[in-house]
XYZ file of C-alpha atoms in Angstrom:
356
model
C 0.000 0.000 0.000
C 2.793 2.429 0.911
C 4.559 1.828 -2.387
C 1.326 2.410 -4.300
C 0.717 5.665 -2.461
C 4.196 7.014 -3.106
C 4.195 6.044 -6.791
C 1.442 8.596 -7.434
C 3.060 11.421 -5.487
C 2.431 14.964 -6.664
C 6.081 15.848 -7.243
C 6.284 13.998 -10.556
C 3.232 15.833 -11.891
C 4.733 19.136 -10.750
C 7.999 18.265 -12.499
C 6.199 17.544 -15.778
C 4.205 20.788 -15.498
C 7.365 22.797 -14.781
C 9.208 21.276 -17.744
C 6.261 22.017 -20.048
C 6.271 25.659 -18.942
C 10.038 25.915 -19.436
C 9.686 24.529 -22.961
C 7.586 27.555 -23.968
C 9.726 30.272 -22.332
C 11.459 31.436 -25.575
C 8.091 31.839 -27.279
C 6.829 34.410 -24.789
C 10.004 36.081 -23.521
C 12.653 38.511 -24.664
C 16.307 37.744 -25.226
C 17.318 38.740 -21.680
C 14.806 36.383 -20.071
C 15.796 33.551 -22.410
C 19.451 33.933 -21.374
C 18.505 34.140 -17.699
C 16.269 31.078 -17.850
C 18.883 29.207 -19.872
C 21.401 29.858 -17.119
C 18.889 28.651 -14.536
C 18.374 25.448 -16.531
C 22.033 24.604 -15.940
C 21.584 25.398 -12.244
C 18.671 22.957 -12.158
C 20.906 20.228 -13.611
C 23.490 21.011 -10.947
C 20.817 20.857 -8.231
C 19.704 17.437 -9.474
C 23.266 16.130 -9.206
C 23.706 17.428 -5.659
C 20.313 16.097 -4.591
C 21.201 12.594 -5.773
C 24.483 12.841 -3.867
C 23.139 14.438 -0.677
C 19.399 13.809 -0.609
C 19.538 10.169 -1.702
C 23.119 9.245 -0.830
C 23.390 11.219 2.400
C 26.724 12.728 1.296
C 26.491 16.443 2.002
C 29.138 18.332 0.013
C 30.192 21.882 0.914
C 32.326 22.243 -2.200
C 30.198 20.725 -4.942
C 30.403 23.886 -7.076
C 34.035 22.955 -7.811
C 32.915 20.262 -10.244
C 30.533 22.686 -11.939
C 33.441 25.127 -12.181
C 35.840 22.564 -13.664
C 33.388 21.759 -16.452
C 32.683 25.440 -17.038
C 36.338 26.468 -17.126
C 37.328 23.634 -19.451
C 34.629 24.467 -21.984
C 35.005 28.220 -21.478
C 38.755 28.125 -22.121
C 38.076 25.969 -25.176
C 35.757 28.629 -26.588
C 38.260 31.386 -25.782
C 40.973 29.446 -27.641
C 38.965 29.251 -30.875
C 40.263 32.701 -31.900
C 43.875 31.919 -31.068
C 45.671 32.831 -27.861
C 43.090 34.222 -25.377
C 43.491 37.779 -24.092
C 43.995 36.720 -20.467
C 46.948 34.560 -21.519
C 48.472 37.425 -23.492
C 48.079 39.645 -20.436
C 49.940 36.991 -18.421
C 52.931 37.189 -20.743
C 52.288 34.099 -22.875
C 53.033 34.116 -26.581
C 51.635 30.725 -27.536
C 49.001 28.325 -26.270
C 50.315 26.052 -23.487
C 50.639 22.374 -24.388
C 48.128 21.410 -21.698
C 45.468 23.556 -23.399
C 46.052 22.450 -26.981
C 43.516 19.559 -26.799
C 40.867 22.153 -25.888
C 40.979 23.603 -29.403
C 38.816 20.614 -30.350
C 35.277 21.421 -29.177
C 34.010 17.799 -28.938
C 37.124 16.813 -26.972
C 36.688 19.854 -24.704
C 33.085 18.886 -23.978
C 34.195 15.341 -23.215
C 36.927 16.599 -20.878
C 34.436 18.915 -19.178
C 32.615 15.772 -18.068
C 35.618 13.471 -17.592
C 37.851 15.751 -15.486
C 35.282 16.395 -12.718
C 34.654 12.653 -12.634
C 38.377 11.906 -12.276
C 38.818 14.530 -9.552
C 35.837 13.028 -7.705
C 37.370 9.553 -8.099
C 40.642 10.702 -6.542
C 38.957 12.632 -3.737
C 36.371 9.908 -3.139
C 38.993 7.152 -2.845
C 40.848 9.226 -0.283
C 37.752 10.061 1.781
C 35.584 6.971 1.635
C 38.249 4.272 1.809
C 39.614 6.091 4.869
C 36.110 5.954 6.367
C 36.070 9.708 6.975
C 32.556 10.731 7.991
C 30.525 13.481 9.573
C 31.997 16.902 10.169
C 35.476 15.825 9.007
C 34.088 14.866 5.588
C 32.290 18.219 5.377
C 35.437 20.114 6.328
C 37.453 18.343 3.634
C 34.936 19.265 0.926
C 34.847 22.855 2.198
C 38.655 23.078 2.196
C 38.723 21.581 -1.296
C 36.445 24.360 -2.572
C 38.568 27.030 -0.889
C 41.769 25.580 -2.379
C 40.293 25.403 -5.863
C 39.120 28.999 -5.578
C 42.636 29.985 -4.496
C 44.113 28.056 -7.426
C 41.913 29.936 -9.895
C 42.795 33.297 -8.356
C 46.563 32.819 -8.186
C 47.051 31.381 -11.692
C 45.789 34.291 -13.729
C 47.783 33.450 -16.855
C 46.100 30.023 -17.059
C 42.645 30.694 -15.558
C 41.989 34.404 -15.952
C 42.270 34.884 -12.189
C 39.572 36.866 -10.425
C 38.634 38.554 -13.726
C 37.340 35.292 -15.189
C 37.467 33.978 -18.758
C 36.721 36.494 -21.521
C 36.531 36.032 -25.272
C 34.092 33.113 -25.048
C 31.413 34.728 -27.233
C 33.662 34.782 -30.323
C 34.326 31.085 -29.979
C 30.644 30.293 -29.537
C 29.840 32.053 -32.821
C 31.970 29.478 -34.649
C 29.847 26.572 -33.419
C 27.179 25.337 -35.805
C 24.297 22.881 -35.682
C 23.164 21.337 -38.973
C 25.378 23.848 -40.771
C 23.873 26.933 -39.093
C 25.162 29.113 -36.253
C 23.489 28.345 -32.937
C 21.362 31.222 -31.641
C 20.691 31.901 -27.981
C 17.264 30.275 -28.407
C 18.972 27.243 -29.907
C 21.335 27.044 -26.926
C 18.343 27.365 -24.618
C 16.632 24.346 -26.159
C 19.870 22.368 -26.062
C 20.106 23.141 -22.347
C 16.431 22.259 -21.914
C 16.867 18.908 -23.681
C 19.918 18.243 -21.493
C 17.895 19.036 -18.368
C 15.162 16.580 -19.356
C 17.717 13.844 -20.019
C 19.536 14.518 -16.740
C 16.243 14.468 -14.838
C 15.211 11.140 -16.394
C 18.645 9.685 -15.718
C 18.575 10.806 -12.076
C 15.046 9.424 -11.734
C 16.229 6.070 -13.038
C 19.366 6.162 -10.910
C 17.408 6.697 -7.691
C 14.867 3.992 -8.479
C 17.155 1.222 -9.742
C 18.962 -1.303 -7.540
C 22.006 0.944 -7.260
C 19.820 3.772 -5.990
C 18.178 1.549 -3.415
C 21.589 0.503 -2.099
C 22.647 4.151 -1.886
C 19.523 5.039 0.091
C 20.184 2.083 2.362
C 23.699 3.358 3.026
C 22.223 6.732 3.901
C 19.702 5.215 6.318
C 21.783 2.451 7.933
C 25.306 1.943 6.606
C 26.315 -0.513 9.344
C 23.462 -2.913 8.558
C 24.220 -2.845 4.845
C 27.868 -3.565 5.531
C 26.779 -6.488 7.698
C 24.927 -7.885 4.670
C 28.178 -8.024 2.700
C 28.128 -4.747 0.757
C 31.113 -2.408 0.550
C 29.689 1.106 1.104
C 32.901 2.817 -0.043
C 32.547 1.477 -3.595
C 28.967 2.716 -3.900
C 29.832 6.117 -2.413
C 32.771 6.594 -4.785
C 30.654 5.567 -7.779
C 27.858 7.949 -6.787
C 30.354 10.749 -6.209
C 31.842 10.243 -9.676
C 28.472 10.104 -11.437
C 27.107 13.238 -9.801
C 30.372 15.121 -10.350
C 30.261 14.255 -14.047
C 26.710 15.647 -14.232
C 27.879 18.800 -12.459
C 30.736 19.190 -14.952
C 28.320 18.785 -17.857
C 26.048 21.428 -16.317
C 29.065 23.738 -16.046
C 29.838 23.246 -19.740
C 26.214 24.042 -20.677
C 26.407 27.175 -18.520
C 29.037 28.735 -20.811
C 26.844 29.336 -23.921
C 24.145 30.979 -21.775
C 26.481 33.533 -20.157
C 29.639 33.672 -22.340
C 31.580 34.118 -19.102
C 32.748 32.246 -16.015
C 34.698 33.345 -12.943
C 35.497 32.272 -9.377
C 31.960 33.277 -8.360
C 30.797 30.024 -9.956
C 33.310 27.674 -8.349
C 34.000 28.625 -4.751
C 32.589 28.316 -1.270
C 29.911 30.973 -1.714
C 28.293 29.295 -4.721
C 28.574 25.868 -3.069
C 26.593 27.244 -0.135
C 23.932 28.530 -2.511
C 23.477 24.993 -3.854
C 22.590 23.773 -0.365
C 20.027 26.569 -0.077
C 18.366 25.442 -3.301
C 17.831 21.980 -1.871
C 16.703 23.296 1.510
C 14.037 25.455 -0.144
C 12.816 22.921 -2.689
C 13.151 19.817 -0.556
C 16.129 17.524 -0.151
C 15.711 13.942 -1.331
C 13.210 14.980 -4.003
C 14.342 15.604 -7.580
C 11.449 17.938 -8.307
C 12.222 19.890 -5.163
C 15.863 20.242 -6.229
C 14.909 21.626 -9.634
C 12.241 24.001 -8.407
C 14.383 25.112 -5.469
C 17.119 26.176 -7.898
C 14.532 27.828 -10.139
C 12.749 29.732 -7.372
C 15.848 30.954 -5.523
C 17.638 31.976 -8.736
C 14.626 33.936 -9.994
C 14.187 35.594 -6.601
C 17.888 36.431 -6.484
C 17.762 37.998 -9.964
C 14.640 40.003 -9.149
C 15.867 41.291 -5.804
C 19.297 42.260 -7.138
C 17.742 44.346 -9.927
C 15.409 46.166 -7.516
C 17.370 46.500 -4.274
C 20.986 46.518 -5.413
C 23.450 45.336 -2.761
C 20.705 44.999 -0.130
C 19.298 41.958 -1.893
C 21.598 39.587 0.032
C 19.953 40.560 3.308
C 16.396 40.330 1.988
C 17.040 36.991 0.302
C 18.588 35.631 3.497
C 15.543 36.620 5.572
C 13.150 35.087 3.037
C 15.109 31.831 2.911
C 15.257 31.572 6.712
C 11.495 32.037 6.941
C 10.873 29.391 4.267
C 13.171 26.844 5.914
C 11.654 27.453 9.373
C 8.069 27.256 8.123
C 8.675 24.336 5.746
C 11.522 22.160 7.079
C 10.926 19.592 4.315
C 11.028 22.240 1.601
C 8.262 23.407 -0.696
C 7.842 20.218 -2.724
C 8.669 17.941 0.209
C 5.860 19.487 2.230
C 3.373 19.053 -0.622
C 4.293 15.375 -1.040
C 4.140 14.752 2.711
C 0.688 16.312 3.064
C -0.578 14.398 0.040
C 0.733 11.164 1.521
C -0.845 11.883 4.927
C -4.145 12.743 3.255
C -4.227 9.463 1.346
C -3.333 7.458 4.434
C -6.177 9.118 6.357
C -8.616 8.485 3.502
C -7.670 4.815 3.176
C -7.933 4.290 6.930
C -11.408 5.796 7.000
C -12.459 3.557 4.094
C -11.081 0.473 5.862
C -12.854 1.333 9.118
C -16.100 1.871 7.182
C -15.820 -1.560 5.542
C -15.181 -3.212 8.913
C -18.300 -1.615 10.388
C-alpha cells in the first residue's frame, strides 16, 4: 500500500508541469529572459546532481560547485581558444598556447573533458575520503577546504585561468559553433540546455529507483546494517560521487553558452553554499524539489538584485530563513508529505467503514 501511495506522489506531476512551462519560455520572452532562464536550466541540472548525492546518498558536500566550475572552465577556455591565444593569456605574458590547453581547441574533446575531469577529480577525492572511512563533520570540512583551495588556485594562476577577472573572449568562440550547418542562436542554446535538463532528470530518476539507488539510500539510512549484509559502502559512495560530479561538470559546460563568461563566483565556497540553499528550499531527497528550489531561488535572487541593489543579500537571506523554518521539508517535500498523509487518512477511513 505504501509503495502504491508514493508512486502517485504529486512531485512527478509538478515536475512535468514545470518542464512544459520551461519549454515555452522562448516563445513568450525577450532575449534577456531567455538567457537568464537558460542559465537557470544549468543550475537545475546542478541541483539534481547534488540532490542525488546528498538527498539520496546522504553525502552532504560543501564544495560541490568545484565540479561545476571545472566543467565550465574547461569548456570556457576551449571557446576562448577558438580565436587563437586568449586575451587573459596574453596579459599573463604568454606568446603561444600552453601544451596542456592544446587539446581544448577541439570542441568535442573539450566537452568530453568537461565531463571526464570532474569525474576523475571526484574519483581521486572519493577514494581518499571513503576508503579512509572519513565521515561526519570531518568529511564536510574536507569538501569545504577543497572548494577554498580550488578557488585559491583559480585566483593565483591568472595566466592560465583568468584569475579573479574570469574567462573572456568566449562569445567569439561560440559564434563558430554550428548545428546542422547553421550558427546556434541563444534560443537554440536554450533548447539544447532544456533537452539536457530533461535527459539529466530522467537519468537521475532512473538512478534513484534502480537497484544501485536503493543501495545508496540504504547506506544513507543504515550503513552498518548494509555492511553487515556483505556490501562495501565505499565502492557505492565513490561511484555515486563520480556520477554526480560528471553531471555537475556537464552542467558547467552548458552554462558557458548561456552567459559567455565564467569566474570564481561560480566555483567557490559561496556558490557551493547557494546549492545547499536550493535543496533546503525545494526539498532535499526529491528531484522535483531540487529543480524548483534552484529555479525559485535563482529567480528571486535575480529580481531582488535588480530592484534592491546590494541589499538583496539581506532580503534573500531573511526570506530563505522564513521558508526553511516554516517548511523544514522544503516546498515540494511538504506538498508530497501532506498528500501522503491525506491518502493514508482516507484509506484508513475507508477500511474502518468496511469493517463496520
